[in-house]
Amino acid sequence: MTDVVTPPTSPVSRERAKEIKRLSVISTARQVRVLSRAELTELTGLSPATLTPLVRELIAEGYLIERGPGTSRTGRPRAMLEFNPRAELVAAVSLEPSRLSCEIADSDGTVVAHRTVRLAGDIVDTVCRSVPELAGDGLPALRGVAIAAPGVSSGGAVRLAPSVGLVEGLPIGESVQQRLGVPVVVDNDVNLMAAGEHACGAGSDVADLLLLHVADGIGAGLVLDGQVRRGSGGAAGEVGFLPLDPTGRGHDGIGPFEARWSENAIAERMVALAPGRRPDAPVAALVELAGTDERAAAYLDEVLTAWSRLIVSCVCVVDPGRVLLSGAATQLDDAAVERLQDLVTTAVPSPTEVRRAVLGDRAVLHGAVSYALSAAAAGLPHLLPTP
């Protein structure tokens, strides 16, 4: 008796195989923008019989738009298909002290809506209310959300973010994903700033950089080989906790270094140097006062020396080649930046350029849009880890 050999079944289900082909068509159309069905067949490797129903579905869903015939040197002009970037929308959310900023962008990264709301009550409720309201009629096209938080993020949970009331871990990512039903990425806001500056700012021409952000606290975003690095527990870049100052003391989620050398600490010292109203831009006020006041000049040199020690410590470990000053550090004038550069140059083991970041408050949302687009392009139906 002859044994009947049953052919092995495919490890990929028919539904998943179709989804892979569908994503291939979408990805190809997104890259090429305008192309004929024949070109789509050639670029995807799919047969016309497979491609025809997929294209029909994508036209019905708004991913592809039928255009008139293109130009042709030989034969009859072919009807063209154009990718519609508005068929895929993403949301970028930035959690900030007392407020939440939200943007809706299409798959080209073009922002189509922006809103800032007061951050009061439950953070997840605020995010899940703000995103659908801002997306409006485009909500069915929402494909991903990226959330920037001023703290340590790991697996979608945020901790050590006292400025927004998150000291202990809160699973923001999982909660938002369950309620909105799209992939969600959560990361530290400084990481997203670094991603934004690397994508389209002062770091767009390099593969490695360190972004030093000075605000209520002090944090760093690290890009190596073109990728944001965040460490095993998501705490890479928490440089405010470095014990570089023997007299510094941290408390309530604030590190010892940032307790003495952050924007808040400088503002408090400025009130002592120039009694009166607390300055809105303390670093700029310090630079201006240093031009006429010896005590302020000496304190400015202390600040630059402290920041340079922080930069040198990071450079000795990761050698980023370029350091971008962000937040209050961008208030330094050219002379102060040159002084900081000199302090760094004399101490680092390899050439390191110090310059200002250029995107300002837009950096974090630029990075968040980039993250959300990556989540959407992955096409995964579950909570994504940080990219």
mmCIF file of C-alpha atoms in Angstrom:
data_model
loop_
_atom_site.group_PDB
_atom_site.id
_atom_site.type_symbol
_atom_site.label_atom_id
_atom_site.label_comp_id
_atom_site.label_asym_id
_atom_site.label_seq_id
_atom_site.Cartn_x
_atom_site.Cartn_y
_atom_site.Cartn_z
ATOM 1 C CA MET A 1 0.000 0.000 0.000
ATOM 2 C CA THR A 2 1.373 3.359 -0.986
ATOM 3 C CA ASP A 3 1.415 6.078 1.646
ATOM 4 C CA VAL A 4 -0.389 9.236 0.674
ATOM 5 C CA VAL A 5 1.879 12.232 1.136
ATOM 6 C CA THR A 6 -0.025 15.301 2.227
ATOM 7 C CA PRO A 7 1.607 18.479 1.042
ATOM 8 C CA PRO A 8 2.628 20.707 3.937
ATOM 9 C CA THR A 9 0.298 23.545 4.714
ATOM 10 C CA SER A 10 1.545 27.081 4.438
ATOM 11 C CA PRO A 11 2.655 28.628 7.742
ATOM 12 C CA VAL A 12 0.969 31.838 6.563
ATOM 13 C CA SER A 13 -2.819 31.935 6.567
ATOM 14 C CA ARG A 14 -4.686 32.999 3.448
ATOM 15 C CA GLU A 15 -5.869 36.162 5.201
ATOM 16 C CA ARG A 16 -2.352 37.062 6.337
ATOM 17 C CA ALA A 17 -0.953 36.334 2.873
ATOM 18 C CA LYS A 18 -3.488 38.726 1.373
ATOM 19 C CA GLU A 19 -2.629 41.377 3.961
ATOM 20 C CA ILE A 20 1.084 41.066 3.149
ATOM 21 C CA LYS A 21 0.330 41.566 -0.550
ATOM 22 C CA ARG A 22 -1.949 44.471 0.259
ATOM 23 C CA LEU A 23 0.755 46.167 2.354
ATOM 24 C CA SER A 24 3.226 45.602 -0.475
ATOM 25 C CA VAL A 25 0.949 47.447 -2.902
ATOM 26 C CA ILE A 26 0.380 50.297 -0.444
ATOM 27 C CA SER A 27 4.096 50.610 0.335
ATOM 28 C CA THR A 28 5.043 50.627 -3.354
ATOM 29 C CA ALA A 29 2.381 53.190 -4.249
ATOM 30 C CA ARG A 30 3.428 55.364 -1.291
ATOM 31 C CA GLN A 31 7.034 55.413 -2.535
ATOM 32 C CA VAL A 32 6.392 55.891 -6.263
ATOM 33 C CA ARG A 33 3.305 58.117 -5.858
ATOM 34 C CA VAL A 34 1.997 57.892 -9.445
ATOM 35 C CA LEU A 35 2.254 54.714 -11.495
ATOM 36 C CA SER A 36 0.379 52.468 -13.885
ATOM 37 C CA ARG A 37 -1.023 49.040 -13.076
ATOM 38 C CA ALA A 38 1.707 47.487 -15.208
ATOM 39 C CA GLU A 39 4.372 49.295 -13.194
ATOM 40 C CA LEU A 40 2.707 48.211 -9.975
ATOM 41 C CA THR A 41 2.784 44.605 -11.208
ATOM 42 C CA GLU A 42 6.471 44.858 -12.054
ATOM 43 C CA LEU A 43 7.493 46.530 -8.783
ATOM 44 C CA THR A 44 5.508 44.255 -6.441
ATOM 45 C CA GLY A 45 6.034 41.022 -8.338
ATOM 46 C CA LEU A 46 2.336 40.242 -8.034
ATOM 47 C CA SER A 47 0.427 38.805 -10.954
ATOM 48 C CA PRO A 48 -2.248 40.904 -12.689
ATOM 49 C CA ALA A 49 -4.867 38.414 -11.465
ATOM 50 C CA THR A 50 -3.779 39.003 -7.865
ATOM 51 C CA LEU A 51 -3.277 42.724 -8.266
ATOM 52 C CA THR A 52 -6.586 43.606 -9.917
ATOM 53 C CA PRO A 53 -8.894 42.904 -6.934
ATOM 54 C CA LEU A 54 -6.382 44.479 -4.519
ATOM 55 C CA VAL A 55 -6.269 47.679 -6.553
ATOM 56 C CA ARG A 56 -10.056 47.709 -6.775
ATOM 57 C CA GLU A 57 -10.304 47.457 -2.964
ATOM 58 C CA LEU A 58 -7.670 50.163 -2.385
ATOM 59 C CA ILE A 59 -9.450 52.535 -4.748
ATOM 60 C CA ALA A 60 -12.703 51.961 -2.878
ATOM 61 C CA GLU A 61 -10.952 52.604 0.440
ATOM 62 C CA GLY A 62 -9.362 55.810 -0.824
ATOM 63 C CA TYR A 63 -5.735 54.649 -0.785
ATOM 64 C CA LEU A 64 -5.452 54.913 -4.569
ATOM 65 C CA ILE A 65 -6.966 57.498 -6.874
ATOM 66 C CA GLU A 66 -7.547 56.784 -10.557
ATOM 67 C CA ARG A 67 -6.055 59.453 -12.775
ATOM 68 C CA GLY A 68 -6.154 60.022 -16.522
ATOM 69 C CA PRO A 69 -3.768 58.267 -18.881
ATOM 70 C CA GLY A 70 -0.088 59.138 -18.598
ATOM 71 C CA THR A 71 2.247 59.982 -21.430
ATOM 72 C CA SER A 72 3.562 57.164 -23.583
ATOM 73 C CA ARG A 73 6.127 57.151 -26.369
ATOM 74 C CA THR A 74 4.807 53.926 -27.808
ATOM 75 C CA GLY A 75 1.369 52.404 -27.797
ATOM 76 C CA ARG A 76 -1.721 53.568 -26.024
ATOM 77 C CA PRO A 77 -1.232 55.673 -22.844
ATOM 78 C CA ARG A 78 -1.895 53.725 -19.666
ATOM 79 C CA ALA A 79 -4.360 54.801 -16.978
ATOM 80 C CA MET A 80 -2.464 55.962 -13.909
ATOM 81 C CA LEU A 81 -2.930 55.362 -10.192
ATOM 82 C CA GLU A 82 -1.960 57.939 -7.563
ATOM 83 C CA PHE A 83 -1.344 57.250 -3.887
ATOM 84 C CA ASN A 84 -3.524 59.356 -1.586
ATOM 85 C CA PRO A 85 -1.557 60.396 1.534
ATOM 86 C CA ARG A 86 -4.765 61.455 3.311
ATOM 87 C CA ALA A 87 -5.928 57.832 3.334
ATOM 88 C CA GLU A 88 -3.593 57.262 6.279
ATOM 89 C CA LEU A 89 -3.546 59.680 9.201
ATOM 90 C CA VAL A 90 -1.465 59.575 12.362
ATOM 91 C CA ALA A 91 -1.645 61.493 15.620
ATOM 92 C CA ALA A 92 1.304 62.995 17.474
ATOM 93 C CA VAL A 93 0.693 63.844 21.126
ATOM 94 C CA SER A 94 3.043 65.741 23.434
ATOM 95 C CA LEU A 95 2.429 65.719 27.198
ATOM 96 C CA GLU A 96 3.687 68.947 28.727
ATOM 97 C CA PRO A 97 3.293 70.589 32.140
ATOM 98 C CA SER A 98 -0.355 71.738 32.344
ATOM 99 C CA ARG A 99 -1.130 71.127 28.662
ATOM 100 C CA LEU A 100 -1.332 68.572 25.864
ATOM 101 C CA SER A 101 -0.354 69.358 22.267
ATOM 102 C CA CYS A 102 -1.780 67.198 19.499
ATOM 103 C CA GLU A 103 -1.267 67.090 15.740
ATOM 104 C CA ILE A 104 -2.872 65.047 13.000
ATOM 105 C CA ALA A 105 -0.631 64.367 10.004
ATOM 106 C CA ASP A 106 -1.034 62.440 6.766
ATOM 107 C CA SER A 107 1.347 59.723 5.568
ATOM 108 C CA ASP A 108 3.600 62.355 3.993
ATOM 109 C CA GLY A 109 4.075 63.882 7.426
ATOM 110 C CA THR A 110 2.077 66.965 6.427
ATOM 111 C CA VAL A 111 0.231 68.356 9.440
ATOM 112 C CA VAL A 112 -3.473 68.766 8.714
ATOM 113 C CA ALA A 113 -4.682 69.791 12.195
ATOM 114 C CA HIS A 114 -3.172 71.078 15.436
ATOM 115 C CA ARG A 115 -4.594 71.770 18.874
ATOM 116 C CA THR A 116 -3.369 72.492 22.400
ATOM 117 C CA VAL A 117 -5.638 71.673 25.331
ATOM 118 C CA ARG A 118 -5.366 72.004 29.093
ATOM 119 C CA LEU A 119 -4.017 68.854 30.717
ATOM 120 C CA ALA A 120 -6.383 68.273 33.593
ATOM 121 C CA GLY A 121 -7.737 65.079 35.103
ATOM 122 C CA ASP A 122 -6.893 61.667 33.702
ATOM 123 C CA ILE A 123 -4.197 61.728 31.014
ATOM 124 C CA VAL A 124 -5.551 58.742 29.090
ATOM 125 C CA ASP A 125 -9.042 60.280 29.017
ATOM 126 C CA THR A 126 -7.617 63.564 27.733
ATOM 127 C CA VAL A 127 -5.627 61.850 24.960
ATOM 128 C CA CYS A 128 -8.534 59.611 23.918
ATOM 129 C CA ARG A 129 -10.870 62.588 23.771
ATOM 130 C CA SER A 130 -8.483 65.004 22.021
ATOM 131 C CA VAL A 131 -7.292 62.724 19.204
ATOM 132 C CA PRO A 132 -10.763 61.788 17.834
ATOM 133 C CA GLU A 133 -12.004 65.376 18.178
ATOM 134 C CA LEU A 134 -9.035 66.708 16.218
ATOM 135 C CA ALA A 135 -9.178 63.935 13.597
ATOM 136 C CA GLY A 136 -12.871 64.672 13.000
ATOM 137 C CA ASP A 137 -14.220 63.046 9.863
ATOM 138 C CA GLY A 138 -10.752 61.602 9.216
ATOM 139 C CA LEU A 139 -10.889 59.342 12.301
ATOM 140 C CA PRO A 140 -11.518 56.143 10.245
ATOM 141 C CA ALA A 141 -8.202 56.833 8.474
ATOM 142 C CA LEU A 142 -6.233 57.004 11.760
ATOM 143 C CA ARG A 143 -3.464 54.389 11.621
ATOM 144 C CA GLY A 144 -1.211 55.155 14.581
ATOM 145 C CA VAL A 145 -0.534 57.387 17.571
ATOM 146 C CA ALA A 146 2.767 58.497 19.088
ATOM 147 C CA ILE A 147 2.879 59.973 22.581
ATOM 148 C CA ALA A 148 5.801 61.986 23.940
ATOM 149 C CA ALA A 149 6.148 62.115 27.723
ATOM 150 C CA PRO A 150 8.703 63.957 29.872
ATOM 151 C CA GLY A 151 9.855 60.865 31.738
ATOM 152 C CA VAL A 152 11.123 57.303 31.392
ATOM 153 C CA SER A 153 9.087 55.166 29.007
ATOM 154 C CA SER A 154 9.248 51.401 28.667
ATOM 155 C CA GLY A 155 6.647 49.142 27.054
ATOM 156 C CA GLY A 156 4.175 52.005 26.795
ATOM 157 C CA ALA A 157 4.352 52.824 30.525
ATOM 158 C CA VAL A 158 5.662 56.172 31.792
ATOM 159 C CA ARG A 159 7.382 56.930 35.099
ATOM 160 C CA LEU A 160 9.650 59.606 36.572
ATOM 161 C CA ALA A 161 7.610 62.332 34.894
ATOM 162 C CA PRO A 162 6.744 64.573 37.863
ATOM 163 C CA SER A 163 5.998 67.611 35.672
ATOM 164 C CA VAL A 164 2.873 65.846 34.351
ATOM 165 C CA GLY A 165 2.088 63.969 37.567
ATOM 166 C CA LEU A 166 3.528 60.592 36.557
ATOM 167 C CA VAL A 167 6.136 59.454 39.073
ATOM 168 C CA GLU A 168 5.126 55.784 39.190
ATOM 169 C CA GLY A 169 4.644 53.726 36.039
ATOM 170 C CA LEU A 170 1.334 54.274 34.219
ATOM 171 C CA PRO A 171 0.525 52.077 31.173
ATOM 172 C CA ILE A 172 -0.517 54.967 28.950
ATOM 173 C CA GLY A 173 0.275 53.205 25.682
ATOM 174 C CA GLU A 174 -1.737 50.072 26.365
ATOM 175 C CA SER A 175 -4.719 52.046 27.661
ATOM 176 C CA VAL A 176 -4.823 54.409 24.674
ATOM 177 C CA GLN A 177 -4.361 51.545 22.206
ATOM 178 C CA GLN A 178 -7.280 49.624 23.706
ATOM 179 C CA ARG A 179 -9.579 52.633 23.469
ATOM 180 C CA LEU A 180 -8.565 53.984 20.067
ATOM 181 C CA GLY A 181 -7.866 50.626 18.414
ATOM 182 C CA VAL A 182 -4.680 51.662 16.580
ATOM 183 C CA PRO A 183 -0.961 51.020 17.199
ATOM 184 C CA VAL A 184 0.458 53.322 19.878
ATOM 185 C CA VAL A 185 4.096 54.263 20.490
ATOM 186 C CA VAL A 186 5.141 55.989 23.710
ATOM 187 C CA ASP A 187 8.585 57.474 24.255
ATOM 188 C CA ASN A 188 10.483 60.080 26.200
ATOM 189 C CA ASP A 189 9.965 63.572 24.799
ATOM 190 C CA VAL A 190 13.703 64.241 24.475
ATOM 191 C CA ASN A 191 14.115 61.050 22.441
ATOM 192 C CA LEU A 192 11.427 62.364 20.120
ATOM 193 C CA MET A 193 13.149 65.751 19.932
ATOM 194 C CA ALA A 194 16.346 63.980 18.889
ATOM 195 C CA ALA A 195 14.392 61.994 16.295
ATOM 196 C CA GLY A 196 12.836 65.203 14.979
ATOM 197 C CA GLU A 197 16.152 67.058 14.726
ATOM 198 C CA HIS A 198 17.691 64.017 13.054
ATOM 199 C CA ALA A 199 14.822 63.762 10.563
ATOM 200 C CA CYS A 200 14.615 67.392 9.474
ATOM 201 C CA GLY A 201 16.634 69.637 11.768
ATOM 202 C CA ALA A 202 20.190 70.341 12.866
ATOM 203 C CA GLY A 203 21.109 66.648 12.787
ATOM 204 C CA SER A 204 19.691 65.667 9.406
ATOM 205 C CA ASP A 205 23.167 65.355 7.848
ATOM 206 C CA VAL A 206 24.710 62.999 10.443
ATOM 207 C CA ALA A 207 24.072 59.444 11.623
ATOM 208 C CA ASP A 208 25.138 60.026 15.237
ATOM 209 C CA LEU A 209 24.192 62.834 17.604
ATOM 210 C CA LEU A 210 23.399 63.693 21.196
ATOM 211 C CA LEU A 211 20.651 66.217 21.968
ATOM 212 C CA LEU A 212 20.938 67.920 25.362
ATOM 213 C CA HIS A 213 17.624 69.422 26.462
ATOM 214 C CA VAL A 214 17.564 71.874 29.365
ATOM 215 C CA ALA A 215 14.166 72.692 30.855
ATOM 216 C CA ASP A 216 12.566 71.977 34.252
ATOM 217 C CA GLY A 217 14.884 68.985 34.201
ATOM 218 C CA ILE A 218 17.813 67.987 32.010
ATOM 219 C CA GLY A 219 17.614 65.086 29.572
ATOM 220 C CA ALA A 220 19.429 63.770 26.543
ATOM 221 C CA GLY A 221 18.336 62.046 23.357
ATOM 222 C CA LEU A 222 20.835 59.765 21.639
ATOM 223 C CA VAL A 223 20.871 58.804 17.970
ATOM 224 C CA LEU A 224 23.463 56.245 16.871
ATOM 225 C CA ASP A 225 23.668 54.794 13.374
ATOM 226 C CA GLY A 226 20.480 56.695 12.549
ATOM 227 C CA GLN A 227 18.453 55.058 15.332
ATOM 228 C CA VAL A 228 17.257 56.488 18.637
ATOM 229 C CA ARG A 229 18.776 54.484 21.477
ATOM 230 C CA ARG A 230 16.837 54.187 24.735
ATOM 231 C CA GLY A 231 18.470 51.372 26.733
ATOM 232 C CA SER A 232 17.082 48.188 28.256
ATOM 233 C CA GLY A 233 14.679 49.978 30.590
ATOM 234 C CA GLY A 234 14.016 53.072 28.497
ATOM 235 C CA ALA A 235 16.119 55.271 30.804
ATOM 236 C CA ALA A 236 19.023 56.024 28.474
ATOM 237 C CA GLY A 237 19.553 59.780 28.344
ATOM 238 C CA GLU A 238 18.362 60.508 31.903
ATOM 239 C CA VAL A 239 21.525 62.546 32.375
ATOM 240 C CA GLY A 240 19.928 64.762 35.008
ATOM 241 C CA PHE A 241 20.506 61.865 37.413
ATOM 242 C CA LEU A 242 24.260 61.786 36.839
ATOM 243 C CA PRO A 243 26.159 62.492 40.092
ATOM 244 C CA LEU A 244 28.506 65.035 38.502
ATOM 245 C CA ASP A 245 27.935 67.600 41.232
ATOM 246 C CA PRO A 246 28.965 66.490 44.745
ATOM 247 C CA THR A 247 26.697 69.118 46.329
ATOM 248 C CA GLY A 248 23.643 68.304 44.205
ATOM 249 C CA ARG A 249 20.704 66.468 45.736
ATOM 250 C CA GLY A 250 17.790 64.952 43.853
ATOM 251 C CA HIS A 251 14.265 64.409 45.144
ATOM 252 C CA ASP A 252 10.781 63.461 43.959
ATOM 253 C CA GLY A 253 11.965 62.155 40.601
ATOM 254 C CA ILE A 254 14.472 64.974 40.066
ATOM 255 C CA GLY A 255 18.121 64.022 39.566
ATOM 256 C CA PRO A 256 21.032 65.602 41.477
ATOM 257 C CA PHE A 257 22.563 67.283 38.430
ATOM 258 C CA GLU A 258 19.360 68.821 37.125
ATOM 259 C CA ALA A 259 18.403 69.928 40.637
ATOM 260 C CA ARG A 260 21.265 72.428 40.434
ATOM 261 C CA TRP A 261 21.785 73.169 36.729
ATOM 262 C CA SER A 262 18.325 73.049 35.118
ATOM 263 C CA GLU A 263 16.353 76.049 33.862
ATOM 264 C CA ASN A 264 14.446 76.160 37.160
ATOM 265 C CA ALA A 265 17.651 76.271 39.194
ATOM 266 C CA ILE A 266 19.054 79.046 37.002
ATOM 267 C CA ALA A 267 15.820 81.026 37.353
ATOM 268 C CA GLU A 268 16.030 80.827 41.147
ATOM 269 C CA ARG A 269 19.638 82.021 41.080
ATOM 270 C CA MET A 270 18.696 84.895 38.768
ATOM 271 C CA VAL A 271 16.172 86.154 41.313
ATOM 272 C CA ALA A 272 19.015 86.284 43.833
ATOM 273 C CA LEU A 273 21.333 88.078 41.402
ATOM 274 C CA ALA A 274 18.690 90.536 40.205
ATOM 275 C CA PRO A 275 15.877 90.732 42.777
ATOM 276 C CA GLY A 276 12.471 91.089 41.211
ATOM 277 C CA ARG A 277 10.209 89.041 38.992
ATOM 278 C CA ARG A 278 11.351 85.533 38.087
ATOM 279 C CA PRO A 279 12.548 85.718 34.437
ATOM 280 C CA ASP A 280 10.578 83.832 31.792
ATOM 281 C CA ALA A 281 13.809 83.061 29.904
ATOM 282 C CA PRO A 282 16.394 82.710 32.699
ATOM 283 C CA VAL A 283 19.327 81.624 30.545
ATOM 284 C CA ALA A 284 18.851 84.569 28.186
ATOM 285 C CA ALA A 285 18.508 86.871 31.199
ATOM 286 C CA LEU A 286 21.707 85.474 32.699
ATOM 287 C CA VAL A 287 23.642 85.991 29.458
ATOM 288 C CA GLU A 288 22.433 89.583 29.232
ATOM 289 C CA LEU A 289 23.214 90.374 32.881
ATOM 290 C CA ALA A 290 26.654 88.753 32.601
ATOM 291 C CA GLY A 291 27.646 91.539 30.220
ATOM 292 C CA THR A 292 27.466 94.132 33.009
ATOM 293 C CA ASP A 293 27.565 92.199 36.296
ATOM 294 C CA GLU A 294 30.658 90.318 37.493
ATOM 295 C CA ARG A 295 28.664 87.985 39.732
ATOM 296 C CA ALA A 296 26.397 87.025 36.839
ATOM 297 C CA ALA A 297 29.429 86.525 34.577
ATOM 298 C CA ALA A 298 30.978 84.206 37.138
ATOM 299 C CA TYR A 299 27.725 82.267 37.523
ATOM 300 C CA LEU A 300 27.351 81.950 33.732
ATOM 301 C CA ASP A 301 30.828 80.414 33.634
ATOM 302 C CA GLU A 302 29.774 77.980 36.372
ATOM 303 C CA VAL A 303 26.744 76.957 34.296
ATOM 304 C CA LEU A 304 28.804 76.480 31.130
ATOM 305 C CA THR A 305 31.433 74.503 33.043
ATOM 306 C CA ALA A 306 28.772 72.231 34.557
ATOM 307 C CA TRP A 307 27.065 71.659 31.205
ATOM 308 C CA SER A 308 30.438 70.957 29.572
ATOM 309 C CA ARG A 309 31.217 68.291 32.201
ATOM 310 C CA LEU A 310 27.896 66.654 31.418
ATOM 311 C CA ILE A 311 28.565 66.721 27.676
ATOM 312 C CA VAL A 312 32.111 65.399 28.105
ATOM 313 C CA SER A 313 30.883 62.524 30.284
ATOM 314 C CA CYS A 314 28.400 61.508 27.570
ATOM 315 C CA VAL A 315 30.921 61.931 24.754
ATOM 316 C CA CYS A 316 33.459 59.716 26.494
ATOM 317 C CA VAL A 317 30.906 56.890 26.498
ATOM 318 C CA VAL A 318 29.100 57.169 23.154
ATOM 319 C CA ASP A 319 31.212 59.521 20.944
ATOM 320 C CA PRO A 320 28.269 61.118 19.071
ATOM 321 C CA GLY A 321 30.376 63.601 17.088
ATOM 322 C CA ARG A 322 27.677 66.285 17.319
ATOM 323 C CA VAL A 323 25.884 67.684 20.359
ATOM 324 C CA LEU A 324 22.728 69.744 19.896
ATOM 325 C CA LEU A 325 21.673 72.243 22.553
ATOM 326 C CA SER A 326 17.914 72.261 23.065
ATOM 327 C CA GLY A 327 15.380 73.991 25.269
ATOM 328 C CA ALA A 328 16.743 76.766 27.489
ATOM 329 C CA ALA A 329 20.285 75.983 26.311
ATOM 330 C CA THR A 330 19.448 77.537 22.937
ATOM 331 C CA GLN A 331 19.169 80.903 24.729
ATOM 332 C CA LEU A 332 22.965 81.062 24.957
ATOM 333 C CA ASP A 333 24.424 83.737 22.680
ATOM 334 C CA ASP A 334 27.174 82.960 20.165
ATOM 335 C CA ALA A 335 29.958 83.858 22.599
ATOM 336 C CA ALA A 336 28.564 81.502 25.253
ATOM 337 C CA VAL A 337 28.162 78.661 22.741
ATOM 338 C CA GLU A 338 31.771 79.205 21.636
ATOM 339 C CA ARG A 339 32.880 79.105 25.277
ATOM 340 C CA LEU A 340 30.984 75.859 25.799
ATOM 341 C CA GLN A 341 32.538 74.448 22.617
ATOM 342 C CA ASP A 342 36.024 75.348 23.883
ATOM 343 C CA LEU A 343 35.402 73.694 27.252
ATOM 344 C CA VAL A 344 34.224 70.519 25.522
ATOM 345 C CA THR A 345 37.008 70.485 22.934
ATOM 346 C CA THR A 346 39.754 70.655 25.558
ATOM 347 C CA ALA A 347 38.363 67.640 27.428
ATOM 348 C CA VAL A 348 36.927 65.141 24.918
ATOM 349 C CA PRO A 349 38.935 62.285 23.368
ATOM 350 C CA SER A 350 37.519 62.820 19.856
ATOM 351 C CA PRO A 351 36.238 65.821 17.850
ATOM 352 C CA THR A 352 32.776 66.903 19.000
ATOM 353 C CA GLU A 353 30.783 69.748 17.490
ATOM 354 C CA VAL A 354 28.428 71.733 19.717
ATOM 355 C CA ARG A 355 25.601 73.654 18.064
ATOM 356 C CA ARG A 356 22.046 74.746 18.726
ATOM 357 C CA ALA A 357 19.031 72.650 17.762
ATOM 358 C CA VAL A 358 16.829 74.482 15.256
ATOM 359 C CA LEU A 359 13.289 73.085 15.497
ATOM 360 C CA GLY A 360 12.426 74.449 18.932
ATOM 361 C CA ASP A 361 9.033 73.359 20.249
ATOM 362 C CA ARG A 362 8.304 71.686 16.909
ATOM 363 C CA ALA A 363 11.035 69.058 17.369
ATOM 364 C CA VAL A 364 9.038 66.737 19.626
ATOM 365 C CA LEU A 365 5.997 66.723 17.321
ATOM 366 C CA HIS A 366 8.208 66.191 14.242
ATOM 367 C CA GLY A 367 9.666 63.160 15.988
ATOM 368 C CA ALA A 368 6.255 61.937 17.136
ATOM 369 C CA VAL A 369 4.846 62.144 13.602
ATOM 370 C CA SER A 370 7.831 60.118 12.361
ATOM 371 C CA TYR A 371 7.240 57.493 15.059
ATOM 372 C CA ALA A 372 3.511 57.287 14.347
ATOM 373 C CA LEU A 373 4.144 56.873 10.612
ATOM 374 C CA SER A 374 6.516 53.994 11.369
ATOM 375 C CA ALA A 375 3.854 52.348 13.530
ATOM 376 C CA ALA A 376 1.243 52.785 10.811
ATOM 377 C CA ALA A 377 3.550 51.459 8.080
ATOM 378 C CA ALA A 378 4.233 48.321 10.135
ATOM 379 C CA GLY A 379 0.548 47.463 9.905
ATOM 380 C CA LEU A 380 0.538 45.616 13.210
ATOM 381 C CA PRO A 381 -2.732 45.328 15.133
ATOM 382 C CA HIS A 382 -1.145 45.252 18.602
ATOM 383 C CA LEU A 383 0.681 47.688 20.854
ATOM 384 C CA LEU A 384 4.046 48.369 19.269
ATOM 385 C CA PRO A 385 7.249 48.693 21.241
ATOM 386 C CA THR A 386 9.114 51.932 20.853
ATOM 387 C CA PRO A 387 10.821 51.871 17.403
#
